[in-house]
Amino acid sequence: MLQARRSRIRPEHQPPHPPLDAPFAVPRARDPRATPQPRRQSARKDPARARVLDMNSRVIGVMSTQWGLVTRAQAIGVGMSPEQVDRLVRSGAWIAVRTGVYAERDYVHSLTTHAEQRMLADRAASLRVGRPHVFSHHSAAYPLELPVLHEPDPTSHVTHPGLVGTHRRHGIAHHLAPYPSEQLCTVAGMRMLGPARTALDITREHGHLAGLVAVDSAMRMGVTRQELVAVLSQMHCWPQSTVMRDVIESASPDTDSIGETLMRHLVEGLGFGVPEVQFGLTAEGRTAWCDLRLGRQVFEFDGKVKILTPVDGGVADRPPTEVLWAEKGRHDFVAGFKLGVCRVTWADVWGPGLERGRARLLREYLATCVRFGIDVSDLAQYRPRHPRPRPRPSRPTYRLMGWDRWAA
């Protein structure tokens, strides 16, 4: 009875004893202190392994010429099967930027700024447009490194030669408009409209303020008012031509940033005249240039870029404490001429604090008028005899071609 019970609990198939001349075939007891080995992941769950198994060098070659993007048809055309493409997408190794247009996951995640993400989306949209086209509007502004306001509803913009008109389909704005060859340029292999035409197109699309920012930025890059007028003369009967003309007349090449343009627009809206841009004072071997002057009130725009290093997207060439101390000395120098100094930040010129900012600027301007009046004839002897040295335009913090740097 006992023997039968033991036979039932004994395994039916016992492994054979290893031969005596094969000691390494004997299974060894597992050391409980040993580090457990990770389970081998399937290609479907391991994006890196899926990339190695499914991608080939020809696909990478196509991506290298298309800003890190490849279409489904192109991938299949260079030797990949539809199943391989689907496996890369399911595993997360590839991300669908648009329907049928893919980029590698690590590359997409490395694009952190709005401009970089928009450029990738615009390039993907271009691969899905079959008709001849060029980039325009905001889709041209970012590659041109033209500082502009963000679109309320980000859209990819392409322009086709033809009669004037616009239609939107699948997140792409197709603009039908003629353009002469002299308005075209090529940036990183992409054909697009130049900065003068792009700034005016943004004016037509988004109105006076967005256009003023774009035109100011274009003039900062070296576009002249005469060039803008020449482009406008070819668009004189188009919609919003009156707004474009007003923006060209109001624009200034002396503003150094979007913030200064917005501040100038806000000060003009106070209703006390047009402020002087880049008001200079010199005395005792020192010269200071102020962003705006209205009467005896000076307005200075303060952005974080002044105290951030270039590595962090700023322009400071010394520690923040030294920058702030030098700015205090400059503030005291200007205020010593019996001028009011109003410090303005982004919160005053954009967003929900705009109305509070307008009220504060008006309050400070009126207080300065009470204290010092509005006449500045006594400052004529302190005005610089030379124009303001033109500062070097600061390059944007985003990368124009991020894929080749990541792939390298």
Tab-separated table of C-alpha atoms in Angstrom:
chain	number	residue	atom	x	y	z
A	1	MET	CA	0.000	0.000	0.000
A	2	LEU	CA	2.758	2.339	0.957
A	3	GLN	CA	4.733	1.394	-2.113
A	4	ALA	CA	1.782	2.154	-4.359
A	5	ARG	CA	1.267	5.555	-2.769
A	6	ARG	CA	4.917	6.409	-3.270
A	7	SER	CA	4.735	5.400	-6.905
A	8	ARG	CA	1.851	7.740	-7.480
A	9	ILE	CA	3.620	10.836	-6.125
A	10	ARG	CA	6.869	10.017	-7.923
A	11	PRO	CA	7.261	11.746	-11.315
A	12	GLU	CA	6.395	9.548	-14.206
A	13	HIS	CA	9.499	10.481	-16.230
A	14	GLN	CA	12.748	10.751	-14.338
A	15	PRO	CA	15.640	12.407	-16.124
A	16	PRO	CA	18.401	9.928	-16.929
A	17	HIS	CA	21.565	10.085	-14.888
A	18	PRO	CA	24.350	11.855	-16.729
A	19	PRO	CA	27.363	9.808	-17.773
A	20	LEU	CA	30.377	9.977	-15.520
A	21	ASP	CA	32.537	11.535	-18.235
A	22	ALA	CA	30.257	14.587	-18.605
A	23	PRO	CA	30.402	16.466	-15.276
A	24	PHE	CA	29.170	19.825	-16.736
A	25	ALA	CA	25.927	18.215	-17.776
A	26	VAL	CA	24.888	17.834	-14.148
A	27	PRO	CA	22.380	20.597	-13.204
A	28	ARG	CA	23.762	22.823	-10.489
A	29	ALA	CA	21.790	24.202	-7.554
A	30	ARG	CA	20.870	27.875	-7.924
A	31	ASP	CA	22.748	30.222	-5.628
A	32	PRO	CA	20.098	32.296	-3.770
A	33	ARG	CA	22.515	35.270	-3.658
A	34	ALA	CA	22.897	35.375	-7.415
A	35	THR	CA	21.343	38.295	-9.327
A	36	PRO	CA	18.220	37.166	-11.193
A	37	GLN	CA	18.601	37.341	-14.961
A	38	PRO	CA	16.032	39.528	-16.766
A	39	ARG	CA	13.618	37.797	-19.032
A	40	ARG	CA	14.267	38.148	-22.714
A	41	GLN	CA	11.784	40.606	-24.181
A	42	SER	CA	10.135	40.046	-27.487
A	43	ALA	CA	10.693	42.513	-30.308
A	44	ARG	CA	7.139	43.671	-29.841
A	45	LYS	CA	7.864	44.853	-26.287
A	46	ASP	CA	11.430	46.019	-26.805
A	47	PRO	CA	11.600	49.053	-29.156
A	48	ALA	CA	15.396	48.963	-29.421
A	49	ARG	CA	15.378	45.288	-30.408
A	50	ALA	CA	12.535	45.855	-32.855
A	51	ARG	CA	14.521	48.650	-34.484
A	52	VAL	CA	17.585	46.428	-34.919
A	53	LEU	CA	15.566	43.519	-36.313
A	54	ASP	CA	13.311	45.440	-38.704
A	55	MET	CA	15.218	48.499	-39.942
A	56	ASN	CA	17.824	48.364	-42.678
A	57	SER	CA	20.483	50.802	-43.783
A	58	ARG	CA	18.477	51.934	-46.793
A	59	VAL	CA	15.626	53.114	-44.553
A	60	ILE	CA	18.108	55.084	-42.451
A	61	GLY	CA	19.489	56.579	-45.660
A	62	VAL	CA	16.014	57.774	-46.672
A	63	MET	CA	15.466	59.279	-43.212
A	64	SER	CA	18.763	61.129	-43.388
A	65	THR	CA	17.579	63.039	-46.469
A	66	GLN	CA	14.098	63.768	-45.103
A	67	TRP	CA	14.744	65.277	-41.688
A	68	GLY	CA	14.416	61.913	-39.908
A	69	LEU	CA	11.112	61.009	-41.561
A	70	VAL	CA	10.062	58.160	-43.812
A	71	THR	CA	6.712	57.293	-45.373
A	72	ARG	CA	5.208	53.829	-45.317
A	73	ALA	CA	5.500	53.551	-49.093
A	74	GLN	CA	9.163	54.569	-48.998
A	75	ALA	CA	9.993	52.034	-46.276
A	76	ILE	CA	8.338	49.240	-48.256
A	77	GLY	CA	10.029	50.459	-51.422
A	78	VAL	CA	13.523	49.963	-49.952
A	79	GLY	CA	12.919	46.397	-48.815
A	80	MET	CA	10.814	46.402	-45.647
A	81	SER	CA	7.611	44.392	-45.491
A	82	PRO	CA	4.317	45.884	-44.280
A	83	GLU	CA	4.524	43.575	-41.262
A	84	GLN	CA	7.937	44.995	-40.311
A	85	VAL	CA	6.622	48.541	-40.502
A	86	ASP	CA	3.599	47.629	-38.373
A	87	ARG	CA	5.825	45.883	-35.834
A	88	LEU	CA	8.039	48.952	-35.458
A	89	VAL	CA	4.974	51.130	-34.858
A	90	ARG	CA	3.355	48.697	-32.396
A	91	SER	CA	6.564	48.342	-30.396
A	92	GLY	CA	6.997	52.117	-30.139
A	93	ALA	CA	10.305	52.171	-32.013
A	94	TRP	CA	8.589	54.342	-34.643
A	95	ILE	CA	6.069	57.116	-33.974
A	96	ALA	CA	3.493	58.135	-36.554
A	97	VAL	CA	4.006	61.901	-36.942
A	98	ARG	CA	1.197	61.893	-39.509
A	99	THR	CA	-0.788	59.074	-41.031
A	100	GLY	CA	1.726	57.029	-42.973
A	101	VAL	CA	4.744	59.162	-41.995
A	102	TYR	CA	7.065	57.868	-39.277
A	103	ALA	CA	10.078	58.958	-37.244
A	104	GLU	CA	12.182	57.191	-34.649
A	105	ARG	CA	10.910	57.473	-31.104
A	106	ASP	CA	14.140	58.766	-29.542
A	107	TYR	CA	14.414	61.484	-32.173
A	108	VAL	CA	10.824	62.646	-31.666
A	109	HIS	CA	11.285	62.764	-27.898
A	110	SER	CA	14.475	64.840	-28.308
A	111	LEU	CA	12.475	67.695	-29.902
A	112	THR	CA	11.349	69.660	-26.853
A	113	THR	CA	10.617	73.169	-28.138
A	114	HIS	CA	7.460	74.298	-29.905
A	115	ALA	CA	9.415	75.331	-32.997
A	116	GLU	CA	11.163	71.947	-33.315
A	117	GLN	CA	7.899	70.043	-32.948
A	118	ARG	CA	6.151	72.273	-35.470
A	119	MET	CA	8.958	71.884	-38.016
A	120	LEU	CA	8.741	68.099	-37.733
A	121	ALA	CA	4.955	68.215	-38.188
A	122	ASP	CA	5.296	70.563	-41.171
A	123	ARG	CA	7.892	68.363	-42.850
A	124	ALA	CA	5.721	65.315	-42.328
A	125	ALA	CA	2.777	67.185	-43.864
A	126	SER	CA	4.932	68.118	-46.858
A	127	LEU	CA	5.594	64.432	-47.549
A	128	ARG	CA	1.844	63.865	-47.807
A	129	VAL	CA	1.222	66.703	-50.267
A	130	GLY	CA	1.618	65.488	-53.816
A	131	ARG	CA	1.270	68.766	-55.698
A	132	PRO	CA	4.257	71.131	-56.108
A	133	HIS	CA	4.407	73.482	-53.132
A	134	VAL	CA	6.642	75.606	-50.931
A	135	PHE	CA	6.516	76.244	-47.190
A	136	SER	CA	4.928	79.539	-46.159
A	137	HIS	CA	3.489	81.460	-43.179
A	138	HIS	CA	4.535	79.924	-39.827
A	139	SER	CA	5.854	76.804	-41.569
A	140	ALA	CA	8.458	79.029	-43.247
A	141	ALA	CA	9.048	81.319	-40.262
A	142	TYR	CA	10.573	78.619	-38.047
A	143	PRO	CA	13.161	77.333	-40.573
A	144	LEU	CA	13.968	80.957	-41.442
A	145	GLU	CA	14.622	81.514	-37.688
A	146	LEU	CA	12.116	84.363	-37.769
A	147	PRO	CA	10.800	85.031	-34.231
A	148	VAL	CA	6.994	85.062	-34.376
A	149	LEU	CA	4.033	84.593	-32.063
A	150	HIS	CA	2.636	81.074	-31.814
A	151	GLU	CA	-0.456	80.297	-33.816
A	152	PRO	CA	-3.616	79.859	-31.718
A	153	ASP	CA	-4.313	76.688	-33.715
A	154	PRO	CA	-0.983	75.316	-35.024
A	155	THR	CA	-1.318	74.416	-38.704
A	156	SER	CA	1.044	73.329	-41.455
A	157	HIS	CA	1.107	75.928	-44.247
A	158	VAL	CA	2.057	75.297	-47.872
A	159	THR	CA	1.600	77.595	-50.840
A	160	HIS	CA	0.834	76.407	-54.371
A	161	PRO	CA	1.175	78.611	-57.436
A	162	GLY	CA	-2.250	79.657	-58.633
A	163	LEU	CA	-5.106	82.036	-58.013
A	164	VAL	CA	-5.606	83.546	-54.570
A	165	GLY	CA	-7.506	81.312	-52.158
A	166	THR	CA	-7.056	79.040	-49.130
A	167	HIS	CA	-8.554	75.732	-48.087
A	168	ARG	CA	-7.750	73.508	-45.112
A	169	ARG	CA	-7.719	69.747	-45.164
A	170	HIS	CA	-6.383	67.267	-42.586
A	171	GLY	CA	-4.547	69.948	-40.591
A	172	ILE	CA	-2.819	71.461	-43.636
A	173	ALA	CA	-3.584	74.953	-44.954
A	174	HIS	CA	-3.211	75.001	-48.751
A	175	HIS	CA	-2.736	78.564	-49.962
A	176	LEU	CA	-3.176	79.278	-53.668
A	177	ALA	CA	-1.170	82.388	-54.444
A	178	PRO	CA	1.341	83.514	-57.068
A	179	TYR	CA	4.895	84.202	-56.050
A	180	PRO	CA	7.833	85.360	-58.179
A	181	SER	CA	11.082	83.411	-58.064
A	182	GLU	CA	12.889	86.206	-56.228
A	183	GLN	CA	10.641	85.616	-53.197
A	184	LEU	CA	11.812	81.997	-52.867
A	185	CYS	CA	14.721	80.684	-50.844
A	186	THR	CA	16.051	77.285	-49.778
A	187	VAL	CA	16.829	76.394	-46.161
A	188	ALA	CA	18.233	72.958	-45.262
A	189	GLY	CA	17.022	71.574	-48.572
A	190	MET	CA	13.490	72.970	-48.182
A	191	ARG	CA	11.980	75.474	-50.606
A	192	MET	CA	10.033	78.247	-48.908
A	193	LEU	CA	8.990	81.864	-49.236
A	194	GLY	CA	11.506	84.392	-47.925
A	195	PRO	CA	11.272	86.477	-44.735
A	196	ALA	CA	9.611	89.550	-46.294
A	197	ARG	CA	6.825	87.544	-47.947
A	198	THR	CA	6.485	85.272	-44.900
A	199	ALA	CA	6.049	88.220	-42.518
A	200	LEU	CA	3.339	89.744	-44.700
A	201	ASP	CA	1.595	86.385	-45.138
A	202	ILE	CA	1.441	86.055	-41.344
A	203	THR	CA	-0.029	89.569	-41.215
A	204	ARG	CA	-2.779	88.595	-43.646
A	205	GLU	CA	-3.468	85.370	-41.765
A	206	HIS	CA	-3.403	86.555	-38.127
A	207	GLY	CA	-3.893	90.316	-38.076
A	208	HIS	CA	-2.052	93.436	-36.989
A	209	LEU	CA	-0.279	92.369	-33.785
A	210	ALA	CA	1.035	89.023	-35.066
A	211	GLY	CA	2.053	90.775	-38.274
A	212	LEU	CA	3.819	93.582	-36.410
A	213	VAL	CA	5.901	91.035	-34.507
A	214	ALA	CA	6.765	89.172	-37.718
A	215	VAL	CA	7.650	92.323	-39.678
A	216	ASP	CA	9.751	93.708	-36.805
A	217	SER	CA	11.621	90.392	-36.711
A	218	ALA	CA	12.162	90.424	-40.473
A	219	MET	CA	13.570	93.971	-40.343
A	220	ARG	CA	15.839	92.898	-37.485
A	221	MET	CA	17.185	90.201	-39.813
A	222	GLY	CA	18.032	92.817	-42.447
A	223	VAL	CA	14.856	93.119	-44.522
A	224	THR	CA	14.374	96.766	-45.479
A	225	ARG	CA	11.132	98.723	-45.540
A	226	GLN	CA	11.590	99.158	-49.288
A	227	GLU	CA	11.694	95.382	-49.773
A	228	LEU	CA	8.495	94.993	-47.780
A	229	VAL	CA	6.799	97.691	-49.862
A	230	ALA	CA	7.949	95.925	-53.043
A	231	VAL	CA	6.409	92.643	-51.886
A	232	LEU	CA	3.224	94.468	-50.872
A	233	SER	CA	2.959	96.053	-54.329
A	234	GLN	CA	2.473	92.548	-55.759
A	235	MET	CA	-0.311	91.901	-53.206
A	236	HIS	CA	-2.036	95.298	-53.325
A	237	CYS	CA	-5.483	93.926	-54.220
A	238	TRP	CA	-5.363	90.910	-51.893
A	239	PRO	CA	-7.447	90.637	-48.699
A	240	GLN	CA	-5.966	92.478	-45.690
A	241	SER	CA	-3.741	94.673	-47.889
A	242	THR	CA	-4.672	97.713	-45.752
A	243	VAL	CA	-3.516	95.906	-42.597
A	244	MET	CA	-0.231	94.971	-44.266
A	245	ARG	CA	0.378	98.584	-45.276
A	246	ASP	CA	-0.309	99.797	-41.731
A	247	VAL	CA	2.048	97.190	-40.258
A	248	ILE	CA	4.869	98.176	-42.615
A	249	GLU	CA	4.486	101.828	-41.629
A	250	SER	CA	4.400	100.985	-37.899
A	251	ALA	CA	7.281	98.478	-37.869
A	252	SER	CA	10.696	99.299	-36.457
A	253	PRO	CA	14.031	97.533	-37.001
A	254	ASP	CA	15.290	98.804	-33.630
A	255	THR	CA	13.286	96.474	-31.390
A	256	ASP	CA	15.457	93.624	-30.181
A	257	SER	CA	12.849	91.007	-29.289
A	258	ILE	CA	9.211	90.004	-29.500
A	259	GLY	CA	8.747	91.363	-25.969
A	260	GLU	CA	9.902	94.829	-26.994
A	261	THR	CA	7.513	94.824	-29.960
A	262	LEU	CA	4.595	93.891	-27.708
A	263	MET	CA	5.620	96.553	-25.188
A	264	ARG	CA	5.764	99.217	-27.925
A	265	HIS	CA	2.305	98.208	-29.117
A	266	LEU	CA	1.012	98.443	-25.540
A	267	VAL	CA	2.552	101.881	-24.905
A	268	GLU	CA	1.152	103.217	-28.175
A	269	GLY	CA	-2.249	102.029	-27.026
A	270	LEU	CA	-2.087	104.280	-23.935
A	271	GLY	CA	-3.180	107.137	-26.194
A	272	PHE	CA	-0.408	109.669	-25.494
A	273	GLY	CA	1.521	109.510	-28.747
A	274	VAL	CA	4.096	107.312	-30.460
A	275	PRO	CA	7.063	106.411	-28.208
A	276	GLU	CA	10.649	106.872	-29.300
A	277	VAL	CA	12.444	103.558	-29.803
A	278	GLN	CA	15.995	103.219	-28.426
A	279	PHE	CA	16.313	106.494	-26.543
A	280	GLY	CA	19.974	107.147	-25.683
A	281	LEU	CA	21.704	109.181	-22.967
A	282	THR	CA	25.412	109.828	-22.538
A	283	ALA	CA	27.299	111.571	-19.740
A	284	GLU	CA	30.542	111.179	-17.792
A	285	GLY	CA	31.929	108.710	-20.299
A	286	ARG	CA	28.898	106.431	-20.076
A	287	THR	CA	26.121	105.759	-22.601
A	288	ALA	CA	22.840	103.971	-21.962
A	289	TRP	CA	20.148	103.043	-24.484
A	290	CYS	CA	16.564	102.614	-23.289
A	291	ASP	CA	13.960	100.524	-25.101
A	292	LEU	CA	11.189	103.161	-25.240
A	293	ARG	CA	10.571	106.761	-24.171
A	294	LEU	CA	7.233	108.536	-23.963
A	295	GLY	CA	7.536	112.024	-22.518
A	296	ARG	CA	9.852	111.653	-19.518
A	297	GLN	CA	8.860	108.047	-18.926
A	298	VAL	CA	11.245	105.285	-19.972
A	299	PHE	CA	10.003	101.728	-20.504
A	300	GLU	CA	12.401	98.808	-20.232
A	301	PHE	CA	11.506	95.221	-21.144
A	302	ASP	CA	13.071	92.592	-18.867
A	303	GLY	CA	13.288	89.029	-20.086
A	304	LYS	CA	14.951	86.043	-18.467
A	305	VAL	CA	17.349	85.783	-21.402
A	306	LYS	CA	19.325	88.647	-19.884
A	307	ILE	CA	20.414	86.521	-16.922
A	308	LEU	CA	20.498	83.074	-18.560
A	309	THR	CA	23.646	81.752	-20.198
A	310	PRO	CA	23.646	80.740	-23.889
A	311	VAL	CA	23.592	77.096	-22.816
A	312	ASP	CA	20.223	77.740	-21.133
A	313	GLY	CA	18.879	79.768	-24.048
A	314	GLY	CA	19.951	83.202	-22.808
A	315	VAL	CA	22.480	85.850	-23.804
A	316	ALA	CA	24.340	86.492	-20.523
A	317	ASP	CA	28.130	86.322	-20.756
A	318	ARG	CA	28.680	86.590	-16.977
A	319	PRO	CA	27.075	85.342	-13.750
A	320	PRO	CA	23.495	86.478	-13.035
A	321	THR	CA	24.547	88.482	-9.971
A	322	GLU	CA	26.900	90.588	-12.066
A	323	VAL	CA	24.225	91.097	-14.723
A	324	LEU	CA	21.698	92.287	-12.139
A	325	TRP	CA	24.224	94.570	-10.435
A	326	ALA	CA	25.166	96.177	-13.759
A	327	GLU	CA	21.477	96.640	-14.582
A	328	LYS	CA	20.930	98.394	-11.243
A	329	GLY	CA	23.720	100.830	-12.043
A	330	ARG	CA	22.212	101.474	-15.467
A	331	HIS	CA	18.771	102.032	-13.893
A	332	ASP	CA	20.197	104.573	-11.435
A	333	PHE	CA	22.084	106.347	-14.237
A	334	VAL	CA	18.897	106.825	-16.298
A	335	ALA	CA	16.742	107.804	-13.323
A	336	GLY	CA	19.313	110.465	-12.411
A	337	PHE	CA	18.136	112.547	-15.384
A	338	LYS	CA	14.715	112.977	-13.711
A	339	LEU	CA	13.142	110.258	-15.807
A	340	GLY	CA	10.670	107.659	-14.638
A	341	VAL	CA	11.758	104.067	-15.321
A	342	CYS	CA	9.087	101.400	-15.761
A	343	ARG	CA	10.194	97.752	-15.816
A	344	VAL	CA	8.017	95.545	-18.014
A	345	THR	CA	7.927	91.736	-18.226
A	346	TRP	CA	6.089	89.144	-20.303
A	347	ALA	CA	3.269	89.026	-17.763
A	348	ASP	CA	2.526	92.701	-18.551
A	349	VAL	CA	2.344	92.399	-22.340
A	350	TRP	CA	0.894	88.939	-22.977
A	351	GLY	CA	-1.648	86.609	-21.461
A	352	PRO	CA	-4.166	87.115	-18.659
A	353	GLY	CA	-2.127	89.914	-17.045
A	354	LEU	CA	-2.301	92.182	-20.099
A	355	GLU	CA	-5.011	94.487	-18.736
A	356	ARG	CA	-3.279	94.777	-15.355
A	357	GLY	CA	-0.051	95.586	-17.185
A	358	ARG	CA	-1.733	98.300	-19.236
A	359	ALA	CA	-3.205	99.845	-16.092
A	360	ARG	CA	0.192	99.810	-14.340
A	361	LEU	CA	2.008	101.393	-17.289
A	362	LEU	CA	-0.628	104.124	-17.494
A	363	ARG	CA	-0.420	104.768	-13.755
A	364	GLU	CA	3.367	105.075	-13.798
A	365	TYR	CA	3.326	107.299	-16.894
A	366	LEU	CA	0.820	109.710	-15.333
A	367	ALA	CA	2.773	109.798	-12.040
A	368	THR	CA	5.948	110.693	-13.954
A	369	CYS	CA	4.096	113.461	-15.794
A	370	VAL	CA	3.037	114.930	-12.443
A	371	ARG	CA	6.574	114.766	-11.045
A	372	PHE	CA	8.691	115.775	-14.054
A	373	GLY	CA	6.328	116.901	-16.827
A	374	ILE	CA	6.726	115.730	-20.429
A	375	ASP	CA	9.288	118.171	-21.892
A	376	VAL	CA	12.716	116.630	-22.618
A	377	SER	CA	14.428	119.660	-24.197
A	378	ASP	CA	16.834	119.796	-21.253
A	379	LEU	CA	18.186	116.362	-22.271
A	380	ALA	CA	19.306	117.453	-25.749
A	381	GLN	CA	22.871	118.054	-24.571
A	382	TYR	CA	23.052	114.466	-23.267
A	383	ARG	CA	21.862	112.751	-26.432
A	384	PRO	CA	24.480	110.535	-28.150
A	385	ARG	CA	26.005	111.947	-31.314
A	386	HIS	CA	26.238	108.520	-32.941
A	387	PRO	CA	23.584	105.891	-33.682
A	388	ARG	CA	23.150	102.938	-31.401
A	389	PRO	CA	25.548	100.089	-32.210
A	390	ARG	CA	23.526	97.380	-33.875
A	391	PRO	CA	23.444	94.333	-31.604
A	392	ARG	CA	24.096	90.957	-33.138
A	393	PRO	CA	20.770	89.157	-33.632
A	394	SER	CA	20.501	86.304	-31.164
A	395	ARG	CA	19.830	82.931	-32.736
A	396	PRO	CA	16.815	80.968	-31.515
A	397	THR	CA	17.301	78.193	-28.999
A	398	TYR	CA	15.712	75.514	-31.166
A	399	ARG	CA	17.584	73.281	-33.583
A	400	LEU	CA	16.973	73.687	-37.274
A	401	MET	CA	18.033	70.157	-38.202
A	402	GLY	CA	17.839	67.968	-35.142
A	403	TRP	CA	17.826	64.511	-36.749
A	404	ASP	CA	21.400	64.446	-38.020
A	405	ARG	CA	22.737	65.572	-34.622
A	406	TRP	CA	20.734	62.911	-32.814
A	407	ALA	CA	21.622	60.136	-35.274
A	408	ALA	CA	25.337	61.001	-35.069
